[in-house]
Coordinates of C-alpha atoms in Angstrom, one line a residue:
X284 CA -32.4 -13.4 -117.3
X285 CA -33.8 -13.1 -113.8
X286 CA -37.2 -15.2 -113.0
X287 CA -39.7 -12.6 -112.3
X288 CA -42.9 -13.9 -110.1
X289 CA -46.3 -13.0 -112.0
X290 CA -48.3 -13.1 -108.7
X291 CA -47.9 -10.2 -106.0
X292 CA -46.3 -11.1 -102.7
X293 CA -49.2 -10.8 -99.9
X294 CA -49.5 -10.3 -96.4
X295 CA -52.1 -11.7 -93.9
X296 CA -54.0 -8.2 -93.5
X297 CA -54.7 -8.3 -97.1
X298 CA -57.0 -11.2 -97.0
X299 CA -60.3 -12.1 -95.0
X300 CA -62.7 -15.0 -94.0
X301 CA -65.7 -15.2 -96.1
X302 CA -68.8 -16.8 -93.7
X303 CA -69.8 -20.3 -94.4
X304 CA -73.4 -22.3 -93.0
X305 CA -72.3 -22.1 -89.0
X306 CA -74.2 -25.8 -87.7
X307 CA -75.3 -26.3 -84.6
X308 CA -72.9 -28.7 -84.1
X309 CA -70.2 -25.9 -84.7
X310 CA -70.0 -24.4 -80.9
X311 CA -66.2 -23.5 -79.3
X312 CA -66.5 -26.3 -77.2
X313 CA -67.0 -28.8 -80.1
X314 CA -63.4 -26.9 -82.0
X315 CA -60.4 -29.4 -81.9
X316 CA -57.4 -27.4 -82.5
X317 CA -54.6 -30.8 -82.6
X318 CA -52.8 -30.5 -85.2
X319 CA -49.3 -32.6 -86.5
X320 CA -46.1 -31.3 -85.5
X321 CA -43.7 -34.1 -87.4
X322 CA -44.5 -36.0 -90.6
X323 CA -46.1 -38.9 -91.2
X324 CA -47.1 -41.5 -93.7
X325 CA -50.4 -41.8 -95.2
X326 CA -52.6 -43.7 -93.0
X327 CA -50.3 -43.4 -89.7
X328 CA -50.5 -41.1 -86.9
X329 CA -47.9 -38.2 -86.2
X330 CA -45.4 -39.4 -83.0
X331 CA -45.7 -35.5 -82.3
X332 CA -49.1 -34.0 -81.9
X333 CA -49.6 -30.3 -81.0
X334 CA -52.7 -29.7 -79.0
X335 CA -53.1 -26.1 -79.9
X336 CA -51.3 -25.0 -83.0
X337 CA -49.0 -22.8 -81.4
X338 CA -44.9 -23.1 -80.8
X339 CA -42.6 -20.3 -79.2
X340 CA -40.0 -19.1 -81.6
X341 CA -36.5 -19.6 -81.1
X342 CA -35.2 -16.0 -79.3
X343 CA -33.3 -15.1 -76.5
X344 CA -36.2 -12.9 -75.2
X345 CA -39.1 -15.5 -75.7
X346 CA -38.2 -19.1 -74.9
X347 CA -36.8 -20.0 -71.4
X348 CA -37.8 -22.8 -69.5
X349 CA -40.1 -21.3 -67.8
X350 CA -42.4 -19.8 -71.2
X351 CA -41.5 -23.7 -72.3
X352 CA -43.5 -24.8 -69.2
X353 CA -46.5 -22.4 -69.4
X354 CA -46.7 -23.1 -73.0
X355 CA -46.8 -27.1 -72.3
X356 CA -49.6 -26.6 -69.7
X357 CA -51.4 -25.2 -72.6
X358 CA -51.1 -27.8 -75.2
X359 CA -48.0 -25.9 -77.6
X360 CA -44.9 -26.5 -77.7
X361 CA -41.6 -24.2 -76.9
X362 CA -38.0 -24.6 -78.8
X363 CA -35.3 -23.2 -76.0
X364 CA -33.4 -20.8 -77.8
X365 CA -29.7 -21.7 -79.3
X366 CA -27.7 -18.6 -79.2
X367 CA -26.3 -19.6 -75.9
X368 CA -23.6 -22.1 -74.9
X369 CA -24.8 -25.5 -74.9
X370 CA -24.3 -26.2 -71.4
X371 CA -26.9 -23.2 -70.2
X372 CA -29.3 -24.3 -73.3
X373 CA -29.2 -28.1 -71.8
X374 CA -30.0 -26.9 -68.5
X375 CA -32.9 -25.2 -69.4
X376 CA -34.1 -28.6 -71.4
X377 CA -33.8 -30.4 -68.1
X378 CA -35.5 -28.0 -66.0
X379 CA -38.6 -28.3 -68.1
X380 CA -37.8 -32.7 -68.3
X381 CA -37.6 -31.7 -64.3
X382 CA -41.1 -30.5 -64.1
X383 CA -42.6 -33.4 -64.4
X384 CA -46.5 -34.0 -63.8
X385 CA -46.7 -36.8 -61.8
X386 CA -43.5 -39.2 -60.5
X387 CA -40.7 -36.7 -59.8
X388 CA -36.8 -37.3 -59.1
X389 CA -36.4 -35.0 -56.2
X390 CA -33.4 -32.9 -57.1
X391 CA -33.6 -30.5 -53.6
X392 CA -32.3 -32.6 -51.4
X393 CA -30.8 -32.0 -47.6
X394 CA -28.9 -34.4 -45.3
X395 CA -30.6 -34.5 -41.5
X396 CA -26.8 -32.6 -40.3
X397 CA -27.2 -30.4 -42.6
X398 CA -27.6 -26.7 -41.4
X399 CA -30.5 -24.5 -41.7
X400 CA -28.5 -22.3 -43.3
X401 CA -28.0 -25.1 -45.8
X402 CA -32.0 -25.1 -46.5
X403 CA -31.5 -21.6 -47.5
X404 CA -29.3 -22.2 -50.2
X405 CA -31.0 -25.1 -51.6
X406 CA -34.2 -23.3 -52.0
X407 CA -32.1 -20.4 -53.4
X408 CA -30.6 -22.7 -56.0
X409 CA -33.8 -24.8 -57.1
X410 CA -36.7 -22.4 -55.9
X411 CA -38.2 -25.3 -53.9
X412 CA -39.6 -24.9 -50.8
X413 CA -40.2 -29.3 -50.2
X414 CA -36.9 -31.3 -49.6
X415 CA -36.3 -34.7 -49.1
X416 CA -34.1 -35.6 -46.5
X417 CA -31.7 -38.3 -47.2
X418 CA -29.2 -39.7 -45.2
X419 CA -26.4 -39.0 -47.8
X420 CA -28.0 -35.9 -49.3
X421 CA -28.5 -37.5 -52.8
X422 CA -31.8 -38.3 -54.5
X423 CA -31.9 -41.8 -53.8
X424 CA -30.4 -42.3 -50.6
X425 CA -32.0 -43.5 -47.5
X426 CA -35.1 -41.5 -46.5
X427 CA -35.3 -39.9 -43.2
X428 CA -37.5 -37.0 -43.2
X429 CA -39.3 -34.2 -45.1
X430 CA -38.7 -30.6 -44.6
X431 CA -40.9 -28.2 -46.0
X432 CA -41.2 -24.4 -45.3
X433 CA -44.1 -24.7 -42.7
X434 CA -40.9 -26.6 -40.3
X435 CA -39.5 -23.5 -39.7
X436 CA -39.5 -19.7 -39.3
X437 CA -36.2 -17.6 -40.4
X438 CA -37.5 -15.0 -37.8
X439 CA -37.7 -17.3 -34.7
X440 CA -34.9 -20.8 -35.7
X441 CA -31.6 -20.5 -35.7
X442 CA -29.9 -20.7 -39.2
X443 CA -27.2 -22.9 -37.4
X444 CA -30.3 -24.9 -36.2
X445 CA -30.0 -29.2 -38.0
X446 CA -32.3 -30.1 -39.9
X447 CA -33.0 -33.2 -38.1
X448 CA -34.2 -30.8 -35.5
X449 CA -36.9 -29.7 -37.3
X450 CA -37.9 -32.0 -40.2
X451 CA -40.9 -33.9 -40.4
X452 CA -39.4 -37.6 -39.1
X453 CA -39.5 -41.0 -41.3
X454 CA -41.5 -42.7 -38.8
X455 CA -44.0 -39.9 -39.2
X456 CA -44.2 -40.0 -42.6
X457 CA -46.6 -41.2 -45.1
X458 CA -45.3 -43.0 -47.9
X459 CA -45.7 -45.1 -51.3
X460 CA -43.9 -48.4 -52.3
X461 CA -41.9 -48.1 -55.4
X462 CA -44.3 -49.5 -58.1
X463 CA -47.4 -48.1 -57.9
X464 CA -49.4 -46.5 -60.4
X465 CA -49.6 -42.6 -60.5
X466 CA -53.6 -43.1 -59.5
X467 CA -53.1 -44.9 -56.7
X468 CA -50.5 -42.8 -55.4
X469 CA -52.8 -39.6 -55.6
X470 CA -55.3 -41.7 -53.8
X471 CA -52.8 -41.6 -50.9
X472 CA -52.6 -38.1 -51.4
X473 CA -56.3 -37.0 -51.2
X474 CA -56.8 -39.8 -48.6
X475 CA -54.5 -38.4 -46.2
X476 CA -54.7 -34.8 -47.1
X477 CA -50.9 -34.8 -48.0
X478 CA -49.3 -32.2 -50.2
X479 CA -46.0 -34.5 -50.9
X480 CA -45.9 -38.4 -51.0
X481 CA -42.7 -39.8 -51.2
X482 CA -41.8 -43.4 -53.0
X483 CA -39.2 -45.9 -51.5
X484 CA -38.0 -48.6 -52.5
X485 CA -37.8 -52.0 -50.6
X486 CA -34.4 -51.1 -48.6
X487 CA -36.5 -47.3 -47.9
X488 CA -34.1 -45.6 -50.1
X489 CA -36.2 -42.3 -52.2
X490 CA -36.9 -43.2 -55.9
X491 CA -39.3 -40.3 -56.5
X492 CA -41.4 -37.5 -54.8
X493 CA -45.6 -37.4 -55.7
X494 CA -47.5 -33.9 -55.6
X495 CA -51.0 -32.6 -55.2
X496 CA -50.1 -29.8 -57.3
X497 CA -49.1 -31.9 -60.1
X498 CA -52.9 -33.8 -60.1
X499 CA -54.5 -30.0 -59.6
X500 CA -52.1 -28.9 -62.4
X501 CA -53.1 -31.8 -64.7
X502 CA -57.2 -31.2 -63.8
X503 CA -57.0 -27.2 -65.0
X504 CA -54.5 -27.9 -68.0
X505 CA -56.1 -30.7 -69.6
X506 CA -54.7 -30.4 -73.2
X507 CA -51.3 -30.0 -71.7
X508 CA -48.0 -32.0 -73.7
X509 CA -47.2 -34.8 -72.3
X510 CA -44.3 -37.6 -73.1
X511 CA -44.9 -41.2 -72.0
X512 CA -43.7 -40.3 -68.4
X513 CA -45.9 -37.5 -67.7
X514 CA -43.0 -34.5 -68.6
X515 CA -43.5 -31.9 -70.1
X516 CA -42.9 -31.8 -74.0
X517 CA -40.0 -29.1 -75.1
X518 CA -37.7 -28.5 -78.5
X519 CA -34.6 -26.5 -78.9
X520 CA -32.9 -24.9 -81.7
X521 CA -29.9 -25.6 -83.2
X522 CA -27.6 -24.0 -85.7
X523 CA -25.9 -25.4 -88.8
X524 CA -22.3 -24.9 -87.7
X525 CA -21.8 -26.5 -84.2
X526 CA -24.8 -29.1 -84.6
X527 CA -22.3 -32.0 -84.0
X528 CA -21.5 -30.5 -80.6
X529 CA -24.9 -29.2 -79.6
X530 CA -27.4 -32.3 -80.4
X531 CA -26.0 -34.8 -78.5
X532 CA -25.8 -32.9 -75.4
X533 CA -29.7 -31.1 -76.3
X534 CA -30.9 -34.7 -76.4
X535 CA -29.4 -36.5 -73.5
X536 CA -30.5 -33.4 -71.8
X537 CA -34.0 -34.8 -72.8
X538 CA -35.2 -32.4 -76.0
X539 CA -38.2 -34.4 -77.7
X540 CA -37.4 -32.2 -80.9
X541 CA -35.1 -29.6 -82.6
X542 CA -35.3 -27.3 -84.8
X543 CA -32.6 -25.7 -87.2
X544 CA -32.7 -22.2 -86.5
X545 CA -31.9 -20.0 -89.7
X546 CA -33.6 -16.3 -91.7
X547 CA -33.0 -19.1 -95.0
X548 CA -33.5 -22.5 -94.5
X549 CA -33.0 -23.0 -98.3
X550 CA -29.6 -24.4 -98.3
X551 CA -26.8 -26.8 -98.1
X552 CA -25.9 -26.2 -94.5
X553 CA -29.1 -27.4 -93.7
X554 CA -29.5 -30.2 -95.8
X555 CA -25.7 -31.2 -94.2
X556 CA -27.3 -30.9 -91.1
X557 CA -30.5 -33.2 -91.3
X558 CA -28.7 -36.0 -92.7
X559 CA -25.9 -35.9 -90.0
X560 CA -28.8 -36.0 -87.4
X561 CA -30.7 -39.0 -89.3
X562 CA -27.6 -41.0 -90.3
X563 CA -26.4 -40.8 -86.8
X564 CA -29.5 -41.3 -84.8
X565 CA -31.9 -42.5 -87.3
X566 CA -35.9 -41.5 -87.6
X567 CA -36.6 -41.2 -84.1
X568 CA -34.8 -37.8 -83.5
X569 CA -37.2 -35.1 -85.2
X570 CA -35.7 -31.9 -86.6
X571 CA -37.8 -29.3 -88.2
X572 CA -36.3 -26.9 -90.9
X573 CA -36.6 -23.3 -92.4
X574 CA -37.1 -21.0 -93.2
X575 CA -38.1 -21.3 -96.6
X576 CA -40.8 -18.9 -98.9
X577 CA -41.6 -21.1 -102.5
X578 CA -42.2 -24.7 -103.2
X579 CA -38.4 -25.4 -104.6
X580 CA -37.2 -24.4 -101.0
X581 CA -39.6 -26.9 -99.2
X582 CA -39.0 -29.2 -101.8
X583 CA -35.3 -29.3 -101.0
X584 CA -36.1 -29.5 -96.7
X585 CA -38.4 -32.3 -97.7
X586 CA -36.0 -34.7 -99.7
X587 CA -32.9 -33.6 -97.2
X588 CA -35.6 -35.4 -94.4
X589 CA -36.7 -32.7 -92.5
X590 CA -39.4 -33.3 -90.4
X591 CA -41.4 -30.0 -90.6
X592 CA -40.9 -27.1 -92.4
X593 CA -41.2 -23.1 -91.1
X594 CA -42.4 -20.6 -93.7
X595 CA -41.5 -17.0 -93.8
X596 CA -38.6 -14.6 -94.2
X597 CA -38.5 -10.9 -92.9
X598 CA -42.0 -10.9 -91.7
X599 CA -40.9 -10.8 -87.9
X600 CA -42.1 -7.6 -86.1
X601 CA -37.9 -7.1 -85.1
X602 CA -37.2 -9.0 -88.6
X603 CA -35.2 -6.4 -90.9
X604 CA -33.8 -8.8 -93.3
X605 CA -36.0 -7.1 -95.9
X606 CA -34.4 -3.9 -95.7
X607 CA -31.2 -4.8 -95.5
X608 CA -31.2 -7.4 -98.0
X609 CA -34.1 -7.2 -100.1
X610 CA -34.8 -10.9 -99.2
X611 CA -38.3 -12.3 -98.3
X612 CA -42.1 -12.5 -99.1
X613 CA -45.6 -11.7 -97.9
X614 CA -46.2 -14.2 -95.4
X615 CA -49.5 -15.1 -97.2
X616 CA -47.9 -15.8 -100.7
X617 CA -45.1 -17.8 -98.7
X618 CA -47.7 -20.2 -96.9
X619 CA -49.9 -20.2 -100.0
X620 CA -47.1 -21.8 -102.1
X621 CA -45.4 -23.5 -99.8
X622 CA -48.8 -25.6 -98.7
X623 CA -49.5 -26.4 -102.2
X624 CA -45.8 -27.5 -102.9
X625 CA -46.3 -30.2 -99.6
X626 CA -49.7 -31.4 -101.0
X627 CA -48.4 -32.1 -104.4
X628 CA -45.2 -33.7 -102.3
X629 CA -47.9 -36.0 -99.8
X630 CA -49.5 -37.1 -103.5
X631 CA -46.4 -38.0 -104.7
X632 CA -44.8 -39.7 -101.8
X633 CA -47.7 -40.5 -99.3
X634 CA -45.8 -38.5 -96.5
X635 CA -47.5 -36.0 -95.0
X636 CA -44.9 -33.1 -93.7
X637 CA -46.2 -30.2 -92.0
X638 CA -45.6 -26.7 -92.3
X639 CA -45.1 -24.0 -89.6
X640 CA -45.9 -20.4 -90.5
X641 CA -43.2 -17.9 -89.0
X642 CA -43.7 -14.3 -88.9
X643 CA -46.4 -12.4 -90.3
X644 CA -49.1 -12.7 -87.4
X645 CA -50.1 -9.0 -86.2
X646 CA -53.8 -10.2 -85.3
X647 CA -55.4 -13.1 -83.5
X648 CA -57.3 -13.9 -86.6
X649 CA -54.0 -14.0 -88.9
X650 CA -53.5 -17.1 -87.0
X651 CA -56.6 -18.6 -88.9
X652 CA -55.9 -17.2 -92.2
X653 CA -52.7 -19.3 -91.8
X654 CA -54.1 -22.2 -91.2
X655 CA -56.6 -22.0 -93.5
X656 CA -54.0 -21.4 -96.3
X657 CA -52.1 -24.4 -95.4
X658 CA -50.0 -23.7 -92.5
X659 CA -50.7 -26.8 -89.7
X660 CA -49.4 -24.3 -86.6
X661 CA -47.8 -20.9 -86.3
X662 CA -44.4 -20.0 -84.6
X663 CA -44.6 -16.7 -82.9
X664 CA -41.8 -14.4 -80.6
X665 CA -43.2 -10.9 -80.4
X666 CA -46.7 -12.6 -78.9
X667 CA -45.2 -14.5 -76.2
X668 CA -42.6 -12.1 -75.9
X669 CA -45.4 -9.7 -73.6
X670 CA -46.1 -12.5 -71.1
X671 CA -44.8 -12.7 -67.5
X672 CA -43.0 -16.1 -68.2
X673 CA -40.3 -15.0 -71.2
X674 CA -36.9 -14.1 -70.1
X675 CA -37.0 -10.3 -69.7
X676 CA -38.0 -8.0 -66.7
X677 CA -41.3 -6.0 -66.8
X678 CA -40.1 -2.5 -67.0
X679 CA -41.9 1.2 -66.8
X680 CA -41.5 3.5 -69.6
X681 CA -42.9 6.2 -69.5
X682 CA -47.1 5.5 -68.0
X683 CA -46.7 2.0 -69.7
X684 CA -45.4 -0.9 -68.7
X685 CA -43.2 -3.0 -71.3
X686 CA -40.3 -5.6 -72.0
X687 CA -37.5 -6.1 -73.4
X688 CA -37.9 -7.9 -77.3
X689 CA -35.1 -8.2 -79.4
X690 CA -34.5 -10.3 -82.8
X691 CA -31.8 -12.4 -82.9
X692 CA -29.8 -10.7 -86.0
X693 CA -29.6 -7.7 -83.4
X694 CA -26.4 -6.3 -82.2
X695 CA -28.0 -7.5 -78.8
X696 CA -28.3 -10.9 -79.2
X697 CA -25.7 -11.4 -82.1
X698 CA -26.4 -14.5 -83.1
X699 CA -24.3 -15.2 -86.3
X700 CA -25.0 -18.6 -86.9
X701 CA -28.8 -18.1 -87.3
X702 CA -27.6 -15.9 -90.6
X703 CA -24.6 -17.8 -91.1
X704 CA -23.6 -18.0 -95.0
X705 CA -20.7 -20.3 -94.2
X706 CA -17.7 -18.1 -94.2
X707 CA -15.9 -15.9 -91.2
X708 CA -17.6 -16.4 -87.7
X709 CA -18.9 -12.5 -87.3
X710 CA -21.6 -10.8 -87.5
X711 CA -21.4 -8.4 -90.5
X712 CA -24.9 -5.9 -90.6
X713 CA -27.6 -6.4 -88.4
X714 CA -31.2 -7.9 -89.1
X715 CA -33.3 -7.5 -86.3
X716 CA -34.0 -4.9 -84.2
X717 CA -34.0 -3.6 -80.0
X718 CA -37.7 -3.3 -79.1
X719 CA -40.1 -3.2 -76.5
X720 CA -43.4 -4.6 -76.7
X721 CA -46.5 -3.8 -74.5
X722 CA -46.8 -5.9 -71.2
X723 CA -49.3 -8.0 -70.9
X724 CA -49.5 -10.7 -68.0
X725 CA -49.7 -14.1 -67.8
X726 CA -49.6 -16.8 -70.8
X727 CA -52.6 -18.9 -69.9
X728 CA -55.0 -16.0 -69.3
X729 CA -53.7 -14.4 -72.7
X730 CA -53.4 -17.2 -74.4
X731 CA -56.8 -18.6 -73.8
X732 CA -58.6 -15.3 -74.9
X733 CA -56.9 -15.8 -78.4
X734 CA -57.9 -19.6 -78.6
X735 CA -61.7 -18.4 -78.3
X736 CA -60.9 -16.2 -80.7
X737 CA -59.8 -18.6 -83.4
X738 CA -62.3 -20.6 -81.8
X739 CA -65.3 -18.7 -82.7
X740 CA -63.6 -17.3 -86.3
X741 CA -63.4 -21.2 -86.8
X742 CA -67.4 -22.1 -85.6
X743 CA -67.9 -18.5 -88.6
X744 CA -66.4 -20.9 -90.8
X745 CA -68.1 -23.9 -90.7
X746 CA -65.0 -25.8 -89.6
X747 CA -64.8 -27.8 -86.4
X748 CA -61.1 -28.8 -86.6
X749 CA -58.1 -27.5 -88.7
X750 CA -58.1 -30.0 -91.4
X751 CA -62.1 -29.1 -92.1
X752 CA -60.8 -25.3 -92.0
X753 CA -58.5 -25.8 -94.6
X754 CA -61.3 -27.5 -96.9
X755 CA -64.2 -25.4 -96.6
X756 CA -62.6 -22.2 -95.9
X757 CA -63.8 -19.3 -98.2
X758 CA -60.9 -16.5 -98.8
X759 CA -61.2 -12.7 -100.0
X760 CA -58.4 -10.0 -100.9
X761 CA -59.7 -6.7 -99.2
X762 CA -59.0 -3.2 -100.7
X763 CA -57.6 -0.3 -98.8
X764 CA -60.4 1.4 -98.0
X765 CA -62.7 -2.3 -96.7
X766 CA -59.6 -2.3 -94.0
X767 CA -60.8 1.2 -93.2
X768 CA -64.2 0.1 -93.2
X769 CA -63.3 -3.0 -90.8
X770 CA -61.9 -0.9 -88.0
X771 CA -64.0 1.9 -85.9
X772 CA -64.7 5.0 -88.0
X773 CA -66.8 8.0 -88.6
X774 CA -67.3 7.7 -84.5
X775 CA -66.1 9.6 -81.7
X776 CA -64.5 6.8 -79.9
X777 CA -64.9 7.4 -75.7
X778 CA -62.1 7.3 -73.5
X779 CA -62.1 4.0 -70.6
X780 CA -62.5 7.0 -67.8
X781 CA -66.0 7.9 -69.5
X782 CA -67.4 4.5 -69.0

């Protein structure tokens, strides 16, 4: 006989916060929103720390490497997308390794016979407008010159013109010895009103390339992710049936983290593929896992080794897996469960594994519901799907302005693995959908409104960081009619050309 579940399965918009005492300790500016992003033992500290609980899910039309670098700026965390050959998925990894805050490899680089023709099409190739000049036109060859836009004008120079013609000369140059610290080299930089400070080594070959905008960068993103060398933090997803292929070019590419990238995380492909990943390059390669909806699926995740777990199945805004295969659960039940199967795990074991909640999120203030039922950060496409730095072009339909959002069990992006159930390589039914979603603008500005938003839910709580909101928040099922109630009603609402 079939297992019938006596709770109902619940959805995000069926709960609210209930107040607690607000202190005046509680302000926004007081709220830490850090949160674990790997697992850890009891009395250790995470080697992956999220600054804001957010990550970028794993979809053709949300995470590039561009949404991968706005989101690092912020303090999240993006996992490049997987349905794509490995090659292109790599070299999105190393564009956002590339952007590094602080000592960069220089990878425009120009040779002083070069053409400036040639300029052209570097700066059409790497969308850099600073080159180093090199004798051999490598990134660590000798350094003779600079050239930057301001050293010519396409109108007036000849595009046959050299470049030695017009560069900014060693001998005029202003430079760092290989070795110095990253504060003294933006010393130099303020002292002498550069924009650029190149590093040489003893023989004056280039080792690296210094920039203002890095420091500025660093001064207005200050909960941005950061590895050891001052890159930029970024994951990518993998699949469970060319994994062997894939990761070791992902991680030489420089991927601090993967994720398996799958509608059910709940079974033996995936368990296959953490333990090939472990056995072959031990515990310092982190893969998350998922998706999964009941304790006995993160119990299974947990023992295979994953190293966090994502919650939810067909509660994507393009998700369809639902209707087409009567699989899932309300995203509230899922994360419910699931956070009370990994506390009971952490008492058992002492290892704390954290759990992402994936899909679900309609409103800002789901995002606190989730954490406050367990989940330590949220994974979201349809959100940063809006922004100007996802893949897709802003387009006009009818008087709105909208992109492109598609799930990746859509004919569009057909992306078999992600449902893969380990026979034929095909795509049999769909299970997402072609969408638009409303533009919006830029990450940070969005991005930021919604922080002060959980912000201030948080400070209504009582709770100054995440772990203190999942202890003394206070929970509520609403009816039908108190969502009514919570909206604008029984008003004649003005339009914006009345105001």
């Amino acid at each position: 006989m079939a297992h019938y579940y006596d709770s109902v399965s619940r959805t995000f918009s069926e709960f609210l916060l209930v107040p607690n005492l607000t202190t005046k300790e509680c302000l926004p500016g007081n709220i830490s929103l850090s949160t674990p992003l790997v697992k850890y033992k009891k009395g250790e500290t995470p080697d992956i720390t999220l600054n804001i609980p957010f990550v970028s899910a794993i979809m053709q039309s949300v995470s590039n490497d561009s949404l991968a670098i706005a989101l690092a700026k912020c303090g999240g965390l993006s996992f490049i997308f997987c349905s794509q050959p490995v090659e292109s998925q790599a070299e999105m990894v190393r564009k956002v390794k590339k952007f590094k805050a602080g000592f960069v490899v220089s990878d425009s680089n120009i040779k002083p016979d070069d053409t400036l023709d040639d300029v052209i099409r570097v700066k059409e190739s790497t969308g850099h407008s600073t080159m180093a000049v090199t004798e051999d036109g490598t990134p660590n060859g000798r350094l003779m010159g600079i050239l930057t836009s301001r050293d010519y004008r396409l109108s007036r120079d000849s595009i046959y013109k050299k470049v030695a013609e017009i560069m900014t000369p060693f001998d005029k140059l202003i430079t760092g010895d290989l070795g110095i610290s990253l504060k003294t080299a933006n010393d130099i930089i303020w002292d002498h009103k550069l924009n650029c400070l190149p590093i040489i080594d003893r023989s004056g070959n280039l080792a690296y390339l210094v920039f203002r905008k890095d420091y500025d960068d660093h001064k207005d993103n200050p909960e941005e992710m950061l590895d050891s060398e001052k890159r930029y933090l970024v994951g990518a997803g993998i699949n469970t049936r060319d994994y062997r292929e894939r990761v070791p070019v992902l991680l030489e590419a420089g991927a601090d983290i993967l994720c398996i990238d799958s509608s059910d995380g709940f079974s033996e492909w995936q368990s296959e593929t953490i333990k090939w990943i472990k056995e072959n390059y031990g515990e310092s390669i982190k893969v998350g896992a998922g998706n999964v909806v009941d304790g006995e699926g993160f119990r299974y995740l947990a023992e295979s080794g994953a190293d966090f777990i994502k919650v939810g199945i067909g509660g994507g805004s393009i998700c369809i897996t639902r209707e087409q295969k009567g699989i899932g659960r309300g995203q509230a039940t899922a994360v419910i469960e699931v956070a009370g199967a990994r506390d009971r795990y952490y008492d058992e074991t002492g290892v704390f594994i954290p759990i992402c909640s994936d899909g679900g999120i309609v409103h800002d203030y789901h995002v606190v519901l989730a954490l406050a039922m367990g989940a330590d950060f949220v994974m979201m496409g349809r959100y940063f799907a809006r922004f100007d730095e996802s893949p897709t072009k802003v387009i006009k339909l009818g008087n709105n302005y909208v992109k492109e959002y598609w799930g990746e069990g859509s004919n569009r992006a057909r992306n078999w693995q992600r449902y893969d159930s380990g026979d034929s390589p095909i795509m049999k039914f769909e299970e997402g959908v072609d969408s638009y979603v409303p533009y919006a603008g830029k990450l940070n500005d969005n991005l930021m409104k919604t922080l002060g938003k959980i912000k201030s839910t948080m400070c209504s709580c009582g709770s100054s960081s995440i772990k203190d909101l999942k202890n003394k928040a206070r929970i509520s099922l609403v009816s039908s009619t108190s969502i009514i109630e919570g909206g604008a009603h029984d008003v004649i609402l003005k339009e914006k050309s009345d105001y």
